[in-house]
Amino acid sequence: MALFSREREEPNILNGKIPRHIAVIMDGNGRWAKQRLMPRVFGHKKGVDSLREVITACKDWGVQYLTVFAFSSENWRRPADEVTFLMGLFLQVLQSEVERMCRNNIQLKIIGNRSHFSTELLAMIADAEEKTAANTGLVLTIAADYGGHWDIVQATQQLLKAQPELISSFSEADIQPYLAMAYAPDPDLFIRTGGEQRISNFLLWQLAYTELYFTDLPWPDFGRTPLNDAIAWFQGRERRFGRISEQLDSAK
Ligand code: IPE
Ligand code: IPE
Ligand code: MG
């Protein structure tokens, strides 16, 4: 009898290199619900369960950073009732999950342009970040009202405010410390669920050399086994960063 019985045999990813940082676009909630003749928001609610499962798997497998796209700077364009629901869900999840995060030694970070959030949500974000700040395990980043364009602009603004003398000449390395994810290495693996093959203004700067994985599974159907599949796929990639294969072999 197998020690752990699973629905099907999973590739043993623990023999290979586990990505240090995984970034996820959790897409397909609305279509998942529509298929079941349910309102779109039902899919968002179900998506919270998938996120919990993915967080646990990342923790179990030694992923150090997990970054998820919860609400894009363009998602304000959605119908007002869906936006209101999503903001309410965000608040509710922060409220209900902080204790669990502390128990699991998870450090929570929220990135994005917070200027359109309610004072209640802002206070909850500050509280959740503060309560988990000293945790040393998985760093979970939730991107909310985040846009890659916004990030590059705000970083440049901060840089020029701090070092105005750089106006006529600054480098990539000068901008980097001001980007929203300056505290983390760039993602190794990007996953988008829901079938679309686009970046939708997610971490534009940071995804420059990330391995991109797309799956048709809608986010509410995603979880531990599909994540295992994505990591197994990642382990089969050769990351060359501009070099050629032979150079990588000789560096081994
Ligand atoms: C992703 O699912 C969640 C958010 C953008 C908040 P969608 O709501 O985009 O679901 P689909 O893509 O319409 O199915
Ligand atoms: C991207 O999903 C944003 C999030 C998952 C939060 P969307 O469903 O909004 O992306 P587009 O607009 O279809 O590209
Ligand atoms: Mg979508």
mmCIF file of C-alpha atoms and ligand atoms in Angstrom:
data_model
loop_
_atom_site.group_PDB
_atom_site.id
_atom_site.type_symbol
_atom_site.label_atom_id
_atom_site.label_comp_id
_atom_site.label_asym_id
_atom_site.label_seq_id
_atom_site.Cartn_x
_atom_site.Cartn_y
_atom_site.Cartn_z
ATOM 1 C CA MET A 1 0.000 0.000 0.000
ATOM 2 C CA ALA A 2 1.296 3.440 -0.870
ATOM 3 C CA LEU A 3 2.208 5.544 2.124
ATOM 4 C CA PHE A 4 0.222 8.478 0.788
ATOM 5 C CA SER A 5 -2.736 7.544 -1.348
ATOM 6 C CA ARG A 6 -3.454 10.108 -4.015
ATOM 7 C CA GLU A 7 -6.004 10.291 -6.788
ATOM 8 C CA ARG A 8 -3.254 9.620 -9.275
ATOM 9 C CA GLU A 9 0.494 9.232 -9.225
ATOM 10 C CA GLU A 10 2.194 12.635 -9.118
ATOM 11 C CA PRO A 11 5.693 13.254 -10.439
ATOM 12 C CA ASN A 12 8.068 13.455 -7.503
ATOM 13 C CA ILE A 13 9.018 17.094 -7.697
ATOM 14 C CA LEU A 14 10.946 16.966 -4.432
ATOM 15 C CA ASN A 15 13.826 15.235 -6.280
ATOM 16 C CA GLY A 16 14.265 18.307 -8.457
ATOM 17 C CA LYS A 17 14.721 22.021 -8.058
ATOM 18 C CA ILE A 18 11.769 23.704 -6.383
ATOM 19 C CA PRO A 19 11.117 27.221 -7.706
ATOM 20 C CA ARG A 20 12.050 29.785 -5.083
ATOM 21 C CA HIS A 21 9.341 32.194 -6.200
ATOM 22 C CA ILE A 22 6.031 31.328 -7.904
ATOM 23 C CA ALA A 23 3.746 34.041 -9.283
ATOM 24 C CA VAL A 24 0.137 33.193 -10.151
ATOM 25 C CA ILE A 25 -2.650 34.842 -12.107
ATOM 26 C CA MET A 26 -5.710 33.268 -10.552
ATOM 27 C CA ASP A 27 -8.026 33.508 -13.561
ATOM 28 C CA GLY A 28 -11.227 31.806 -14.664
ATOM 29 C CA ASN A 29 -13.414 32.246 -11.581
ATOM 30 C CA GLY A 30 -16.279 33.923 -13.430
ATOM 31 C CA ARG A 31 -16.433 31.381 -16.247
ATOM 32 C CA TRP A 32 -16.207 28.503 -13.765
ATOM 33 C CA ALA A 33 -19.299 29.852 -11.987
ATOM 34 C CA LYS A 34 -21.159 30.638 -15.208
ATOM 35 C CA GLN A 35 -20.680 27.064 -16.368
ATOM 36 C CA ARG A 36 -22.473 25.988 -13.215
ATOM 37 C CA LEU A 37 -25.246 28.542 -13.799
ATOM 38 C CA MET A 38 -24.111 30.417 -10.711
ATOM 39 C CA PRO A 39 -23.295 34.117 -10.349
ATOM 40 C CA ARG A 40 -19.668 35.036 -11.132
ATOM 41 C CA VAL A 41 -18.943 35.909 -7.517
ATOM 42 C CA PHE A 42 -19.554 32.298 -6.529
ATOM 43 C CA GLY A 43 -16.366 31.511 -8.456
ATOM 44 C CA HIS A 44 -14.419 34.148 -6.552
ATOM 45 C CA LYS A 45 -15.572 32.639 -3.282
ATOM 46 C CA LYS A 46 -14.587 29.137 -4.370
ATOM 47 C CA GLY A 47 -11.236 30.541 -5.504
ATOM 48 C CA VAL A 48 -10.305 31.287 -1.902
ATOM 49 C CA ASP A 49 -10.269 27.515 -1.213
ATOM 50 C CA SER A 50 -7.874 26.983 -4.138
ATOM 51 C CA LEU A 51 -5.601 29.681 -2.773
ATOM 52 C CA ARG A 52 -5.536 28.037 0.643
ATOM 53 C CA GLU A 53 -4.608 24.707 -0.942
ATOM 54 C CA VAL A 54 -1.850 26.270 -3.050
ATOM 55 C CA ILE A 55 -0.402 28.106 -0.042
ATOM 56 C CA THR A 56 -0.261 24.855 1.940
ATOM 57 C CA ALA A 57 1.415 23.011 -0.939
ATOM 58 C CA CYS A 58 4.002 25.778 -1.372
ATOM 59 C CA LYS A 59 4.767 25.637 2.307
ATOM 60 C CA ASP A 60 5.066 21.822 2.250
ATOM 61 C CA TRP A 61 7.380 21.849 -0.767
ATOM 62 C CA GLY A 62 9.687 24.631 0.371
ATOM 63 C CA VAL A 63 8.659 27.388 -2.041
ATOM 64 C CA GLN A 64 9.896 30.595 -0.403
ATOM 65 C CA TYR A 65 7.763 33.215 -2.154
ATOM 66 C CA LEU A 66 4.240 32.919 -3.531
ATOM 67 C CA THR A 67 2.762 35.964 -5.250
ATOM 68 C CA VAL A 68 -0.852 35.978 -6.407
ATOM 69 C CA PHE A 69 -2.755 38.477 -8.547
ATOM 70 C CA ALA A 70 -6.049 39.165 -6.784
ATOM 71 C CA PHE A 71 -7.194 42.406 -8.408
ATOM 72 C CA SER A 72 -5.600 44.317 -11.271
ATOM 73 C CA SER A 73 -5.539 48.065 -11.796
ATOM 74 C CA GLU A 74 -7.849 47.365 -14.766
ATOM 75 C CA ASN A 75 -10.358 45.331 -12.722
ATOM 76 C CA TRP A 76 -11.962 48.583 -11.499
ATOM 77 C CA ARG A 77 -13.611 48.581 -14.938
ATOM 78 C CA ARG A 78 -15.834 45.648 -13.950
ATOM 79 C CA PRO A 79 -19.485 46.068 -12.937
ATOM 80 C CA ALA A 80 -19.694 47.940 -9.636
ATOM 81 C CA ASP A 81 -21.381 45.082 -7.776
ATOM 82 C CA GLU A 82 -18.570 42.660 -8.687
ATOM 83 C CA VAL A 83 -15.915 45.191 -7.603
ATOM 84 C CA THR A 84 -17.739 45.733 -4.313
ATOM 85 C CA PHE A 85 -17.967 41.984 -3.774
ATOM 86 C CA LEU A 86 -14.257 41.490 -4.466
ATOM 87 C CA MET A 87 -13.257 44.267 -2.050
ATOM 88 C CA GLY A 88 -15.535 42.760 0.593
ATOM 89 C CA LEU A 89 -14.081 39.305 0.007
ATOM 90 C CA PHE A 90 -10.547 40.666 0.293
ATOM 91 C CA LEU A 91 -11.391 42.295 3.615
ATOM 92 C CA GLN A 92 -13.086 39.147 4.878
ATOM 93 C CA VAL A 93 -10.187 36.889 3.865
ATOM 94 C CA LEU A 94 -7.649 39.159 5.550
ATOM 95 C CA GLN A 95 -9.752 39.153 8.673
ATOM 96 C CA SER A 96 -10.314 35.412 8.819
ATOM 97 C CA GLU A 97 -6.920 34.143 7.643
ATOM 98 C CA VAL A 98 -4.381 36.198 9.592
ATOM 99 C CA GLU A 99 -4.419 33.863 12.538
ATOM 100 C CA ARG A 100 -3.943 30.839 10.294
ATOM 101 C CA MET A 101 -1.042 32.612 8.589
ATOM 102 C CA CYS A 102 0.616 33.219 11.930
ATOM 103 C CA ARG A 103 0.149 29.580 12.926
ATOM 104 C CA ASN A 104 1.824 28.595 9.653
ATOM 105 C CA ASN A 105 4.660 31.135 9.984
ATOM 106 C CA ILE A 106 3.557 32.921 6.797
ATOM 107 C CA GLN A 107 4.579 36.518 6.172
ATOM 108 C CA LEU A 108 1.953 38.509 4.290
ATOM 109 C CA LYS A 109 2.694 41.411 1.952
ATOM 110 C CA ILE A 110 0.215 43.404 -0.085
ATOM 111 C CA ILE A 111 1.452 45.210 -3.197
ATOM 112 C CA GLY A 112 -0.388 47.688 -5.387
ATOM 113 C CA ASN A 113 -1.716 51.207 -5.524
ATOM 114 C CA ARG A 114 -3.753 51.468 -2.340
ATOM 115 C CA SER A 115 -5.165 54.910 -2.991
ATOM 116 C CA HIS A 116 -8.648 53.687 -3.991
ATOM 117 C CA PHE A 117 -9.164 51.332 -1.018
ATOM 118 C CA SER A 118 -11.593 52.114 1.813
ATOM 119 C CA THR A 119 -10.105 53.190 5.143
ATOM 120 C CA GLU A 120 -11.448 49.953 6.635
ATOM 121 C CA LEU A 121 -9.559 47.856 4.104
ATOM 122 C CA LEU A 122 -6.396 49.943 4.520
ATOM 123 C CA ALA A 123 -6.520 49.410 8.272
ATOM 124 C CA MET A 124 -7.019 45.661 7.834
ATOM 125 C CA ILE A 125 -4.066 45.466 5.417
ATOM 126 C CA ALA A 126 -1.823 47.332 7.855
ATOM 127 C CA ASP A 127 -2.962 45.057 10.675
ATOM 128 C CA ALA A 128 -2.412 41.831 8.707
ATOM 129 C CA GLU A 129 1.035 42.916 7.504
ATOM 130 C CA GLU A 130 2.062 43.961 10.972
ATOM 131 C CA LYS A 131 0.832 40.771 12.658
ATOM 132 C CA THR A 132 2.713 38.549 10.201
ATOM 133 C CA ALA A 133 5.815 40.727 9.741
ATOM 134 C CA ALA A 134 8.051 38.707 12.046
ATOM 135 C CA ASN A 135 7.120 35.360 10.496
ATOM 136 C CA THR A 136 10.028 33.634 8.784
ATOM 137 C CA GLY A 137 8.344 31.032 6.545
ATOM 138 C CA LEU A 138 6.632 31.431 3.179
ATOM 139 C CA VAL A 139 6.318 35.036 1.999
ATOM 140 C CA LEU A 140 2.824 35.378 0.546
ATOM 141 C CA THR A 141 2.296 38.488 -1.555
ATOM 142 C CA ILE A 142 -1.175 39.512 -2.662
ATOM 143 C CA ALA A 143 -1.195 41.927 -5.585
ATOM 144 C CA ALA A 144 -4.308 44.067 -5.252
ATOM 145 C CA ASP A 145 -5.003 47.120 -7.391
ATOM 146 C CA TYR A 146 -1.652 46.217 -8.883
ATOM 147 C CA GLY A 147 -0.445 46.949 -12.398
ATOM 148 C CA GLY A 148 3.010 46.413 -13.869
ATOM 149 C CA HIS A 149 2.900 49.848 -15.523
ATOM 150 C CA TRP A 150 1.923 51.463 -12.222
ATOM 151 C CA ASP A 151 4.823 49.699 -10.511
ATOM 152 C CA ILE A 152 7.469 50.947 -12.933
ATOM 153 C CA VAL A 153 6.109 54.509 -12.817
ATOM 154 C CA GLN A 154 5.871 54.631 -9.016
ATOM 155 C CA ALA A 155 9.380 53.180 -8.656
ATOM 156 C CA THR A 156 10.794 55.787 -11.034
ATOM 157 C CA GLN A 157 8.976 58.562 -9.192
ATOM 158 C CA GLN A 158 10.335 57.386 -5.854
ATOM 159 C CA LEU A 159 13.840 57.101 -7.246
ATOM 160 C CA LEU A 160 13.854 60.632 -8.661
ATOM 161 C CA LYS A 161 12.425 62.032 -5.465
ATOM 162 C CA ALA A 162 15.140 60.370 -3.397
ATOM 163 C CA GLN A 163 17.972 61.038 -5.832
ATOM 164 C CA PRO A 164 17.004 63.969 -8.108
ATOM 165 C CA GLU A 165 20.589 64.182 -9.366
ATOM 166 C CA LEU A 166 19.938 60.947 -11.311
ATOM 167 C CA ILE A 167 17.371 62.617 -13.604
ATOM 168 C CA SER A 168 19.669 62.652 -16.630
ATOM 169 C CA SER A 169 21.028 59.147 -16.121
ATOM 170 C CA PHE A 170 19.865 56.223 -14.035
ATOM 171 C CA SER A 171 20.269 52.490 -14.443
ATOM 172 C CA GLU A 172 18.107 49.390 -14.049
ATOM 173 C CA ALA A 173 19.822 48.760 -10.725
ATOM 174 C CA ASP A 174 18.787 52.229 -9.510
ATOM 175 C CA ILE A 175 15.080 51.527 -10.171
ATOM 176 C CA GLN A 176 15.026 47.994 -8.769
ATOM 177 C CA PRO A 177 15.001 48.897 -5.038
ATOM 178 C CA TYR A 178 11.861 50.999 -5.498
ATOM 179 C CA LEU A 179 9.766 48.367 -7.260
ATOM 180 C CA ALA A 180 6.909 46.888 -5.254
ATOM 181 C CA MET A 181 8.629 43.489 -4.996
ATOM 182 C CA ALA A 182 12.127 44.715 -4.187
ATOM 183 C CA TYR A 183 12.157 42.365 -1.183
ATOM 184 C CA ALA A 184 11.894 39.210 -3.298
ATOM 185 C CA PRO A 185 13.904 37.516 -6.035
ATOM 186 C CA ASP A 186 12.201 37.617 -9.447
ATOM 187 C CA PRO A 187 9.671 34.808 -9.993
ATOM 188 C CA ASP A 188 11.095 31.542 -11.335
ATOM 189 C CA LEU A 189 7.720 30.153 -12.351
ATOM 190 C CA PHE A 190 4.619 32.035 -13.517
ATOM 191 C CA ILE A 191 1.296 30.204 -13.667
ATOM 192 C CA ARG A 192 -1.887 31.490 -15.289
ATOM 193 C CA THR A 193 -5.037 29.455 -14.918
ATOM 194 C CA GLY A 194 -8.238 29.897 -16.936
ATOM 195 C CA GLY A 195 -6.914 29.383 -20.452
ATOM 196 C CA GLU A 196 -5.756 32.888 -21.420
ATOM 197 C CA GLN A 197 -2.142 33.242 -22.474
ATOM 198 C CA ARG A 198 -1.330 36.798 -21.479
ATOM 199 C CA ILE A 199 0.316 38.715 -18.656
ATOM 200 C CA SER A 200 -2.533 41.248 -18.129
ATOM 201 C CA ASN A 201 -0.229 43.919 -16.642
ATOM 202 C CA PHE A 202 1.039 41.670 -13.840
ATOM 203 C CA LEU A 203 4.713 41.830 -12.778
ATOM 204 C CA LEU A 204 6.094 43.196 -16.068
ATOM 205 C CA TRP A 205 9.577 44.066 -14.852
ATOM 206 C CA GLN A 206 10.000 41.011 -12.654
ATOM 207 C CA LEU A 207 8.789 38.428 -15.210
ATOM 208 C CA ALA A 208 11.596 39.225 -17.681
ATOM 209 C CA TYR A 209 13.177 35.752 -17.303
ATOM 210 C CA THR A 210 10.412 33.785 -15.621
ATOM 211 C CA GLU A 211 9.239 30.446 -17.058
ATOM 212 C CA LEU A 212 5.631 30.937 -18.190
ATOM 213 C CA TYR A 213 3.096 28.133 -17.622
ATOM 214 C CA PHE A 214 -0.496 28.324 -18.836
ATOM 215 C CA THR A 215 -3.258 25.899 -17.971
ATOM 216 C CA ASP A 216 -6.881 25.721 -19.102
ATOM 217 C CA LEU A 217 -8.016 24.746 -15.604
ATOM 218 C CA PRO A 218 -10.061 27.552 -14.080
ATOM 219 C CA TRP A 219 -8.709 28.795 -10.753
ATOM 220 C CA PRO A 220 -11.488 27.181 -8.636
ATOM 221 C CA ASP A 221 -10.367 23.782 -10.018
ATOM 222 C CA PHE A 222 -6.677 24.452 -9.379
ATOM 223 C CA GLY A 223 -4.929 23.010 -6.341
ATOM 224 C CA ARG A 224 -2.141 20.811 -5.077
ATOM 225 C CA THR A 225 -1.990 18.281 -7.925
ATOM 226 C CA PRO A 226 -2.114 20.840 -10.782
ATOM 227 C CA LEU A 227 0.557 22.855 -8.951
ATOM 228 C CA ASN A 228 2.671 19.733 -8.750
ATOM 229 C CA ASP A 229 2.250 19.354 -12.538
ATOM 230 C CA ALA A 230 3.323 22.952 -13.115
ATOM 231 C CA ILE A 231 6.438 22.514 -10.985
ATOM 232 C CA ALA A 232 7.269 19.244 -12.775
ATOM 233 C CA TRP A 233 7.018 21.136 -16.090
ATOM 234 C CA PHE A 234 9.273 23.887 -14.666
ATOM 235 C CA GLN A 235 11.851 21.290 -13.706
ATOM 236 C CA GLY A 236 12.111 20.249 -17.345
ATOM 237 C CA ARG A 237 12.984 23.747 -18.567
ATOM 238 C CA GLU A 238 16.528 24.879 -19.231
ATOM 239 C CA ARG A 239 17.014 28.425 -17.974
ATOM 240 C CA ARG A 240 19.725 30.035 -20.078
ATOM 241 C CA PHE A 241 19.460 33.748 -19.229
ATOM 242 C CA GLY A 242 20.940 34.663 -22.607
ATOM 243 C CA ARG A 243 23.709 32.076 -22.569
ATOM 244 C CA ILE A 244 23.870 28.851 -24.591
ATOM 245 C CA SER A 245 23.394 25.319 -23.301
ATOM 246 C CA GLU A 246 27.065 24.383 -23.358
ATOM 247 C CA GLN A 247 27.973 27.286 -21.125
ATOM 248 C CA LEU A 248 25.496 26.048 -18.533
ATOM 249 C CA ASP A 249 26.973 22.534 -18.673
ATOM 250 C CA SER A 250 30.492 23.844 -18.110
ATOM 251 C CA ALA A 251 29.341 25.861 -15.116
ATOM 252 C CA LYS A 252 28.060 22.680 -13.432
HETATM 253 C C1 IPE B 1 -10.096 36.051 -11.877
HETATM 254 O O1 IPE B 1 -11.228 35.461 -12.409
HETATM 255 C C2 IPE B 1 -10.376 36.824 -10.630
HETATM 256 C C3 IPE B 1 -10.273 38.279 -10.782
HETATM 257 C C4 IPE B 1 -9.910 38.928 -11.840
HETATM 258 C C5 IPE B 1 -10.594 39.041 -9.608
HETATM 259 P P1 IPE B 1 -12.151 36.238 -13.403
HETATM 260 O O2 IPE B 1 -13.151 36.989 -12.623
HETATM 261 O O3 IPE B 1 -11.349 37.061 -14.327
HETATM 262 O O4 IPE B 1 -12.854 35.056 -14.161
HETATM 263 P P2 IPE B 1 -13.117 34.949 -15.713
HETATM 264 O O5 IPE B 1 -11.816 35.178 -16.402
HETATM 265 O O6 IPE B 1 -14.110 36.021 -16.046
HETATM 266 O O7 IPE B 1 -13.653 33.589 -15.891
HETATM 267 C C1 IPE B 2 -6.133 39.250 -14.410
HETATM 268 O O1 IPE B 2 -7.318 38.613 -14.756
HETATM 269 C C2 IPE B 2 -6.230 39.835 -13.065
HETATM 270 C C3 IPE B 2 -6.459 38.900 -11.967
HETATM 271 C C4 IPE B 2 -6.524 37.620 -11.993
HETATM 272 C C5 IPE B 2 -6.613 39.528 -10.703
HETATM 273 P P1 IPE B 2 -8.374 39.288 -15.730
HETATM 274 O O2 IPE B 2 -9.429 38.292 -15.959
HETATM 275 O O3 IPE B 2 -8.796 40.611 -15.208
HETATM 276 O O4 IPE B 2 -7.513 39.526 -17.051
HETATM 277 P P2 IPE B 2 -7.953 39.995 -18.499
HETATM 278 O O5 IPE B 2 -8.525 41.362 -18.352
HETATM 279 O O6 IPE B 2 -8.951 39.018 -19.018
HETATM 280 O O7 IPE B 2 -6.700 39.971 -19.303
HETATM 281 MG MG MG B 3 -10.528 36.718 -16.133
#
